[in-house]
């Protein structure tokens, strides 16, 4: 990819995910513009700092940072790294920052996030989903800690592209990340990829909050490990009922991969600790509803969801 072919990239939501991938793309020479809210003053003054166990210490200063999307140049790609809880409120920013025919890539967890955002976006925008396999969190304003992994798998959801053009767009998206040293590939079926990601996200996000533990503690106890495996089994069953069969050994591979990871506190743990809204709809309610509509019950996941709703409500009351 030559410099003349490189598109302008906008980051909508410069937290851990948006900050990490945006910084890596900027380091690779891409023209990257960052939209921030509360962290704008700190990042505008001090830049972005990445402390990565994989890539080392990486700093970006000055940062092309904005507190208002109307001030951003129109971007060819918009990477949405904000939490799904804020998606409806992001629509004006996405619309203002998007060039005509821009590609909007949701780097978010959960199910059906694209389905819910699509009706709110202009028809001329392409909407894609990105599945981030990464251990990363924001330590403080403008400072990102990266422990492991980083792969992004991309699928096309909807937009004005014909079938062959959709393939080209997803391939171009993967090429952006690969050019920045991030493993990335296009996935043919976005729904399948989202259910596969839920096999990890559903147990570890919720149980990290409910049991106040990182992955090492959860995997080191016989009871919690058995619960994780059972919840993974429910996700696999729900996916199959919805028409997305997952390989029989997929959950076992996820368990083994997690055992090899450094101790990691998932994003929901950090949201709960900082009294931010939990992503319960995208990670729990949407999969439960889809599985139920397909005639599949997921009782353990339902119980985790109910307990998390209680904690989320109490947390919101301070």
PDB file of N, CA, C and O in Angstrom, residues 102-158:
ATOM      1  N   UNK A 102     -17.919   6.544   3.121  1.00  0.00           N
ATOM      2  CA  UNK A 102     -16.929   6.094   4.114  1.00  0.00           C
ATOM      3  C   UNK A 102     -17.275   4.709   4.644  1.00  0.00           C
ATOM      4  O   UNK A 102     -18.417   4.254   4.593  1.00  0.00           O
ATOM      5  N   UNK A 103     -16.245   4.044   5.154  1.00  0.00           N
ATOM      6  CA  UNK A 103     -16.401   2.739   5.781  1.00  0.00           C
ATOM      7  C   UNK A 103     -16.377   2.935   7.293  1.00  0.00           C
ATOM      8  O   UNK A 103     -15.402   3.456   7.845  1.00  0.00           O
ATOM      9  N   UNK A 104     -17.437   2.521   7.967  1.00  0.00           N
ATOM     10  CA  UNK A 104     -17.562   2.643   9.415  1.00  0.00           C
ATOM     11  C   UNK A 104     -17.328   1.259  10.009  1.00  0.00           C
ATOM     12  O   UNK A 104     -18.106   0.332   9.779  1.00  0.00           O
ATOM     13  N   UNK A 105     -16.268   1.116  10.776  1.00  0.00           N
ATOM     14  CA  UNK A 105     -15.874  -0.180  11.337  1.00  0.00           C
ATOM     15  C   UNK A 105     -16.082  -0.159  12.844  1.00  0.00           C
ATOM     16  O   UNK A 105     -15.417   0.584  13.566  1.00  0.00           O
ATOM     17  N   UNK A 106     -17.020  -0.987  13.330  1.00  0.00           N
ATOM     18  CA  UNK A 106     -17.306  -1.061  14.764  1.00  0.00           C
ATOM     19  C   UNK A 106     -16.349  -2.046  15.430  1.00  0.00           C
ATOM     20  O   UNK A 106     -16.456  -3.252  15.226  1.00  0.00           O
ATOM     21  N   UNK A 107     -15.431  -1.529  16.227  1.00  0.00           N
ATOM     22  CA  UNK A 107     -14.491  -2.370  16.980  1.00  0.00           C
ATOM     23  C   UNK A 107     -15.101  -2.603  18.360  1.00  0.00           C
ATOM     24  O   UNK A 107     -14.625  -2.075  19.371  1.00  0.00           O
ATOM     25  N   UNK A 108     -16.168  -3.381  18.396  1.00  0.00           N
ATOM     26  CA  UNK A 108     -16.977  -3.517  19.603  1.00  0.00           C
ATOM     27  C   UNK A 108     -17.322  -4.976  19.879  1.00  0.00           C
ATOM     28  O   UNK A 108     -17.349  -5.804  18.975  1.00  0.00           O
ATOM     29  N   UNK A 109     -17.626  -5.235  21.146  1.00  0.00           N
ATOM     30  CA  UNK A 109     -18.065  -6.559  21.562  1.00  0.00           C
ATOM     31  C   UNK A 109     -19.574  -6.710  21.408  1.00  0.00           C
ATOM     32  O   UNK A 109     -20.295  -5.730  21.267  1.00  0.00           O
ATOM     33  N   UNK A 110     -20.030  -7.956  21.495  1.00  0.00           N
ATOM     34  CA  UNK A 110     -21.455  -8.203  21.551  1.00  0.00           C
ATOM     35  C   UNK A 110     -22.059  -8.660  20.238  1.00  0.00           C
ATOM     36  O   UNK A 110     -21.367  -8.882  19.249  1.00  0.00           O
ATOM     37  N   UNK A 111     -23.380  -8.797  20.257  1.00  0.00           N
ATOM     38  CA  UNK A 111     -24.144  -9.300  19.120  1.00  0.00           C
ATOM     39  C   UNK A 111     -25.103  -8.229  18.631  1.00  0.00           C
ATOM     40  O   UNK A 111     -25.645  -7.458  19.427  1.00  0.00           O
ATOM     41  N   UNK A 112     -25.296  -8.202  17.321  1.00  0.00           N
ATOM     42  CA  UNK A 112     -26.300  -7.341  16.677  1.00  0.00           C
ATOM     43  C   UNK A 112     -26.019  -5.854  16.821  1.00  0.00           C
ATOM     44  O   UNK A 112     -26.926  -5.037  16.622  1.00  0.00           O
ATOM     45  N   UNK A 113     -24.796  -5.472  17.146  1.00  0.00           N
ATOM     46  CA  UNK A 113     -24.512  -4.042  17.286  1.00  0.00           C
ATOM     47  C   UNK A 113     -24.655  -3.327  15.949  1.00  0.00           C
ATOM     48  O   UNK A 113     -25.126  -2.182  15.891  1.00  0.00           O
ATOM     49  N   UNK A 114     -24.283  -3.984  14.873  1.00  0.00           N
ATOM     50  CA  UNK A 114     -24.446  -3.374  13.542  1.00  0.00           C
ATOM     51  C   UNK A 114     -25.922  -3.276  13.165  1.00  0.00           C
ATOM     52  O   UNK A 114     -26.356  -2.267  12.588  1.00  0.00           O
ATOM     53  N   UNK A 115     -26.706  -4.314  13.501  1.00  0.00           N
ATOM     54  CA  UNK A 115     -28.140  -4.298  13.186  1.00  0.00           C
ATOM     55  C   UNK A 115     -28.825  -3.095  13.817  1.00  0.00           C
ATOM     56  O   UNK A 115     -29.722  -2.491  13.207  1.00  0.00           O
ATOM     57  N   UNK A 116     -28.427  -2.751  15.031  1.00  0.00           N
ATOM     58  CA  UNK A 116     -29.076  -1.665  15.749  1.00  0.00           C
ATOM     59  C   UNK A 116     -28.594  -0.290  15.300  1.00  0.00           C
ATOM     60  O   UNK A 116     -29.355   0.682  15.338  1.00  0.00           O
ATOM     61  N   UNK A 117     -27.341  -0.198  14.837  1.00  0.00           N
ATOM     62  CA  UNK A 117     -26.811   1.087  14.401  1.00  0.00           C
ATOM     63  C   UNK A 117     -27.187   1.407  12.954  1.00  0.00           C
ATOM     64  O   UNK A 117     -27.369   2.574  12.593  1.00  0.00           O
ATOM     65  N   UNK A 118     -27.324   0.395  12.123  1.00  0.00           N
ATOM     66  CA  UNK A 118     -27.556   0.599  10.687  1.00  0.00           C
ATOM     67  C   UNK A 118     -28.706   1.543  10.371  1.00  0.00           C
ATOM     68  O   UNK A 118     -28.547   2.462   9.541  1.00  0.00           O
ATOM     69  N   UNK A 119     -29.886   1.387  10.972  1.00  0.00           N
ATOM     70  CA  UNK A 119     -30.999   2.280  10.598  1.00  0.00           C
ATOM     71  C   UNK A 119     -30.758   3.739  10.942  1.00  0.00           C
ATOM     72  O   UNK A 119     -31.463   4.619  10.422  1.00  0.00           O
ATOM     73  N   UNK A 120     -29.781   4.016  11.800  1.00  0.00           N
ATOM     74  CA  UNK A 120     -29.511   5.383  12.224  1.00  0.00           C
ATOM     75  C   UNK A 120     -28.483   6.082  11.338  1.00  0.00           C
ATOM     76  O   UNK A 120     -28.282   7.293  11.464  1.00  0.00           O
ATOM     77  N   UNK A 121     -27.826   5.330  10.448  1.00  0.00           N
ATOM     78  CA  UNK A 121     -26.756   5.876   9.615  1.00  0.00           C
ATOM     79  C   UNK A 121     -27.246   6.198   8.205  1.00  0.00           C
ATOM     80  O   UNK A 121     -28.176   5.562   7.707  1.00  0.00           O
ATOM     81  N   UNK A 122     -26.595   7.142   7.539  1.00  0.00           N
ATOM     82  CA  UNK A 122     -26.925   7.406   6.133  1.00  0.00           C
ATOM     83  C   UNK A 122     -26.703   6.169   5.263  1.00  0.00           C
ATOM     84  O   UNK A 122     -25.793   5.376   5.525  1.00  0.00           O
ATOM     85  N   UNK A 123     -27.527   6.022   4.240  1.00  0.00           N
ATOM     86  CA  UNK A 123     -27.459   4.833   3.386  1.00  0.00           C
ATOM     87  C   UNK A 123     -26.152   4.726   2.611  1.00  0.00           C
ATOM     88  O   UNK A 123     -25.757   3.632   2.204  1.00  0.00           O
ATOM     89  N   UNK A 124     -25.465   5.861   2.403  1.00  0.00           N
ATOM     90  CA  UNK A 124     -24.261   5.821   1.571  1.00  0.00           C
ATOM     91  C   UNK A 124     -23.028   5.333   2.329  1.00  0.00           C
ATOM     92  O   UNK A 124     -21.961   5.158   1.736  1.00  0.00           O
ATOM     93  N   UNK A 125     -23.152   5.082   3.631  1.00  0.00           N
ATOM     94  CA  UNK A 125     -22.009   4.615   4.412  1.00  0.00           C
ATOM     95  C   UNK A 125     -21.989   3.096   4.470  1.00  0.00           C
ATOM     96  O   UNK A 125     -23.020   2.456   4.617  1.00  0.00           O
ATOM     97  N   UNK A 126     -20.798   2.551   4.362  1.00  0.00           N
ATOM     98  CA  UNK A 126     -20.597   1.108   4.519  1.00  0.00           C
ATOM     99  C   UNK A 126     -20.423   0.810   6.000  1.00  0.00           C
ATOM    100  O   UNK A 126     -19.664   1.500   6.693  1.00  0.00           O
ATOM    101  N   UNK A 127     -21.075  -0.218   6.496  1.00  0.00           N
ATOM    102  CA  UNK A 127     -20.960  -0.583   7.903  1.00  0.00           C
ATOM    103  C   UNK A 127     -20.311  -1.954   8.022  1.00  0.00           C
ATOM    104  O   UNK A 127     -20.768  -2.926   7.406  1.00  0.00           O
ATOM    105  N   UNK A 128     -19.245  -2.018   8.814  1.00  0.00           N
ATOM    106  CA  UNK A 128     -18.510  -3.256   9.022  1.00  0.00           C
ATOM    107  C   UNK A 128     -18.348  -3.518  10.514  1.00  0.00           C
ATOM    108  O   UNK A 128     -18.456  -2.603  11.338  1.00  0.00           O
ATOM    109  N   UNK A 129     -18.098  -4.776  10.858  1.00  0.00           N
ATOM    110  CA  UNK A 129     -17.814  -5.137  12.237  1.00  0.00           C
ATOM    111  C   UNK A 129     -16.396  -5.644  12.364  1.00  0.00           C
ATOM    112  O   UNK A 129     -15.887  -6.336  11.474  1.00  0.00           O
ATOM    113  N   UNK A 130     -15.749  -5.300  13.473  1.00  0.00           N
ATOM    114  CA  UNK A 130     -14.390  -5.764  13.733  1.00  0.00           C
ATOM    115  C   UNK A 130     -14.322  -6.496  15.058  1.00  0.00           C
ATOM    116  O   UNK A 130     -14.792  -5.976  16.079  1.00  0.00           O
ATOM    117  N   UNK A 131     -13.778  -7.681  15.053  1.00  0.00           N
ATOM    118  CA  UNK A 131     -13.627  -8.491  16.255  1.00  0.00           C
ATOM    119  C   UNK A 131     -12.195  -8.382  16.728  1.00  0.00           C
ATOM    120  O   UNK A 131     -11.280  -8.879  16.066  1.00  0.00           O
ATOM    121  N   UNK A 132     -11.997  -7.732  17.873  1.00  0.00           N
ATOM    122  CA  UNK A 132     -10.655  -7.487  18.398  1.00  0.00           C
ATOM    123  C   UNK A 132     -10.298  -8.545  19.429  1.00  0.00           C
ATOM    124  O   UNK A 132     -10.968  -8.660  20.465  1.00  0.00           O
ATOM    125  N   UNK A 133      -9.270  -9.303  19.166  1.00  0.00           N
ATOM    126  CA  UNK A 133      -8.766 -10.305  20.114  1.00  0.00           C
ATOM    127  C   UNK A 133      -7.540  -9.704  20.784  1.00  0.00           C
ATOM    128  O   UNK A 133      -6.420  -9.813  20.291  1.00  0.00           O
ATOM    129  N   UNK A 134      -7.760  -9.049  21.922  1.00  0.00           N
ATOM    130  CA  UNK A 134      -6.696  -8.237  22.503  1.00  0.00           C
ATOM    131  C   UNK A 134      -6.895  -8.089  24.007  1.00  0.00           C
ATOM    132  O   UNK A 134      -8.021  -8.080  24.497  1.00  0.00           O
ATOM    133  N   UNK A 135      -5.785  -7.987  24.726  1.00  0.00           N
ATOM    134  CA  UNK A 135      -5.797  -7.688  26.161  1.00  0.00           C
ATOM    135  C   UNK A 135      -5.243  -6.271  26.325  1.00  0.00           C
ATOM    136  O   UNK A 135      -4.027  -6.060  26.248  1.00  0.00           O
ATOM    137  N   UNK A 136      -6.118  -5.322  26.539  1.00  0.00           N
ATOM    138  CA  UNK A 136      -5.705  -3.924  26.576  1.00  0.00           C
ATOM    139  C   UNK A 136      -6.650  -3.164  27.501  1.00  0.00           C
ATOM    140  O   UNK A 136      -7.829  -3.506  27.622  1.00  0.00           O
ATOM    141  N   UNK A 137      -6.119  -2.147  28.199  1.00  0.00           N
ATOM    142  CA  UNK A 137      -6.987  -1.287  28.990  1.00  0.00           C
ATOM    143  C   UNK A 137      -6.352   0.100  29.097  1.00  0.00           C
ATOM    144  O   UNK A 137      -5.159   0.284  28.871  1.00  0.00           O
ATOM    145  N   UNK A 138      -7.187   1.060  29.434  1.00  0.00           N
ATOM    146  CA  UNK A 138      -6.734   2.438  29.601  1.00  0.00           C
ATOM    147  C   UNK A 138      -6.342   2.642  31.054  1.00  0.00           C
ATOM    148  O   UNK A 138      -7.152   2.460  31.968  1.00  0.00           O
ATOM    149  N   UNK A 139      -5.097   3.033  31.288  1.00  0.00           N
ATOM    150  CA  UNK A 139      -4.615   3.222  32.657  1.00  0.00           C
ATOM    151  C   UNK A 139      -5.010   4.587  33.201  1.00  0.00           C
ATOM    152  O   UNK A 139      -5.356   4.727  34.373  1.00  0.00           O
ATOM    153  N   UNK A 140      -4.929   5.595  32.356  1.00  0.00           N
ATOM    154  CA  UNK A 140      -5.327   6.956  32.699  1.00  0.00           C
ATOM    155  C   UNK A 140      -5.512   7.705  31.395  1.00  0.00           C
ATOM    156  O   UNK A 140      -5.326   7.134  30.314  1.00  0.00           O
ATOM    157  N   UNK A 141      -5.892   8.956  31.480  1.00  0.00           N
ATOM    158  CA  UNK A 141      -6.162   9.731  30.271  1.00  0.00           C
ATOM    159  C   UNK A 141      -4.956   9.706  29.331  1.00  0.00           C
ATOM    160  O   UNK A 141      -3.867  10.147  29.701  1.00  0.00           O
ATOM    161  N   UNK A 142      -5.146   9.137  28.144  1.00  0.00           N
ATOM    162  CA  UNK A 142      -4.101   9.118  27.136  1.00  0.00           C
ATOM    163  C   UNK A 142      -3.037   8.065  27.320  1.00  0.00           C
ATOM    164  O   UNK A 142      -2.068   8.030  26.547  1.00  0.00           O
ATOM    165  N   UNK A 143      -3.188   7.184  28.312  1.00  0.00           N
ATOM    166  CA  UNK A 143      -2.187   6.143  28.581  1.00  0.00           C
ATOM    167  C   UNK A 143      -2.855   4.774  28.466  1.00  0.00           C
ATOM    168  O   UNK A 143      -3.823   4.482  29.175  1.00  0.00           O
ATOM    169  N   UNK A 144      -2.316   3.929  27.587  1.00  0.00           N
ATOM    170  CA  UNK A 144      -2.919   2.632  27.278  1.00  0.00           C
ATOM    171  C   UNK A 144      -1.934   1.529  27.625  1.00  0.00           C
ATOM    172  O   UNK A 144      -0.758   1.588  27.235  1.00  0.00           O
ATOM    173  N   UNK A 145      -2.411   0.524  28.353  1.00  0.00           N
ATOM    174  CA  UNK A 145      -1.608  -0.631  28.712  1.00  0.00           C
ATOM    175  C   UNK A 145      -2.042  -1.820  27.858  1.00  0.00           C
ATOM    176  O   UNK A 145      -3.212  -2.191  27.863  1.00  0.00           O
ATOM    177  N   UNK A 146      -1.084  -2.405  27.140  1.00  0.00           N
ATOM    178  CA  UNK A 146      -1.376  -3.536  26.242  1.00  0.00           C
ATOM    179  C   UNK A 146      -0.599  -4.747  26.730  1.00  0.00           C
ATOM    180  O   UNK A 146       0.632  -4.758  26.706  1.00  0.00           O
ATOM    181  N   UNK A 147      -1.330  -5.800  27.139  1.00  0.00           N
ATOM    182  CA  UNK A 147      -0.683  -6.976  27.705  1.00  0.00           C
ATOM    183  C   UNK A 147      -0.384  -8.058  26.676  1.00  0.00           C
ATOM    184  O   UNK A 147       0.636  -8.735  26.752  1.00  0.00           O
ATOM    185  N   UNK A 148      -1.298  -8.277  25.719  1.00  0.00           N
ATOM    186  CA  UNK A 148      -1.123  -9.396  24.800  1.00  0.00           C
ATOM    187  C   UNK A 148      -2.089  -9.276  23.623  1.00  0.00           C
ATOM    188  O   UNK A 148      -3.063  -8.525  23.660  1.00  0.00           O
ATOM    189  N   UNK A 149      -1.771 -10.044  22.566  1.00  0.00           N
ATOM    190  CA  UNK A 149      -2.634 -10.224  21.387  1.00  0.00           C
ATOM    191  C   UNK A 149      -2.864  -8.904  20.645  1.00  0.00           C
ATOM    192  O   UNK A 149      -2.089  -7.980  20.765  1.00  0.00           O
ATOM    193  N   UNK A 150      -3.900  -8.843  19.808  1.00  0.00           N
ATOM    194  CA  UNK A 150      -4.157  -7.635  19.028  1.00  0.00           C
ATOM    195  C   UNK A 150      -4.875  -7.872  17.712  1.00  0.00           C
ATOM    196  O   UNK A 150      -5.242  -6.924  17.018  1.00  0.00           O
ATOM    197  N   UNK A 151      -5.079  -9.130  17.341  1.00  0.00           N
ATOM    198  CA  UNK A 151      -5.689  -9.461  16.049  1.00  0.00           C
ATOM    199  C   UNK A 151      -7.056  -8.805  15.874  1.00  0.00           C
ATOM    200  O   UNK A 151      -7.838  -8.717  16.823  1.00  0.00           O
ATOM    201  N   UNK A 152      -7.342  -8.357  14.647  1.00  0.00           N
ATOM    202  CA  UNK A 152      -8.652  -7.812  14.286  1.00  0.00           C
ATOM    203  C   UNK A 152      -9.187  -8.588  13.085  1.00  0.00           C
ATOM    204  O   UNK A 152      -8.539  -8.633  12.039  1.00  0.00           O
ATOM    205  N   UNK A 153     -10.364  -9.187  13.234  1.00  0.00           N
ATOM    206  CA  UNK A 153     -11.031  -9.851  12.111  1.00  0.00           C
ATOM    207  C   UNK A 153     -12.224  -9.003  11.681  1.00  0.00           C
ATOM    208  O   UNK A 153     -13.003  -8.554  12.523  1.00  0.00           O
ATOM    209  N   UNK A 154     -12.363  -8.794  10.385  1.00  0.00           N
ATOM    210  CA  UNK A 154     -13.308  -7.806   9.857  1.00  0.00           C
ATOM    211  C   UNK A 154     -14.326  -8.469   8.945  1.00  0.00           C
ATOM    212  O   UNK A 154     -13.978  -9.294   8.095  1.00  0.00           O
ATOM    213  N   UNK A 155     -15.592  -8.084   9.121  1.00  0.00           N
ATOM    214  CA  UNK A 155     -16.659  -8.566   8.248  1.00  0.00           C
ATOM    215  C   UNK A 155     -17.540  -7.416   7.784  1.00  0.00           C
ATOM    216  O   UNK A 155     -17.754  -6.454   8.528  1.00  0.00           O
ATOM    217  N   UNK A 156     -18.055  -7.513   6.566  1.00  0.00           N
ATOM    218  CA  UNK A 156     -18.946  -6.487   6.022  1.00  0.00           C
ATOM    219  C   UNK A 156     -20.365  -6.760   6.496  1.00  0.00           C
ATOM    220  O   UNK A 156     -20.842  -7.885   6.446  1.00  0.00           O
ATOM    221  N   UNK A 157     -21.035  -5.733   6.967  1.00  0.00           N
ATOM    222  CA  UNK A 157     -22.418  -5.889   7.428  1.00  0.00           C
ATOM    223  C   UNK A 157     -23.426  -5.398   6.397  1.00  0.00           C
ATOM    224  O   UNK A 157     -24.277  -6.162   5.937  1.00  0.00           O
ATOM    225  N   UNK A 158     -23.337  -4.130   6.017  1.00  0.00           N
ATOM    226  CA  UNK A 158     -24.350  -3.573   5.117  1.00  0.00           C
ATOM    227  C   UNK A 158     -23.853  -2.279   4.500  1.00  0.00           C
ATOM    228  O   UNK A 158     -22.930  -1.638   4.989  1.00  0.00           O
TER     229      UNK A 158
END
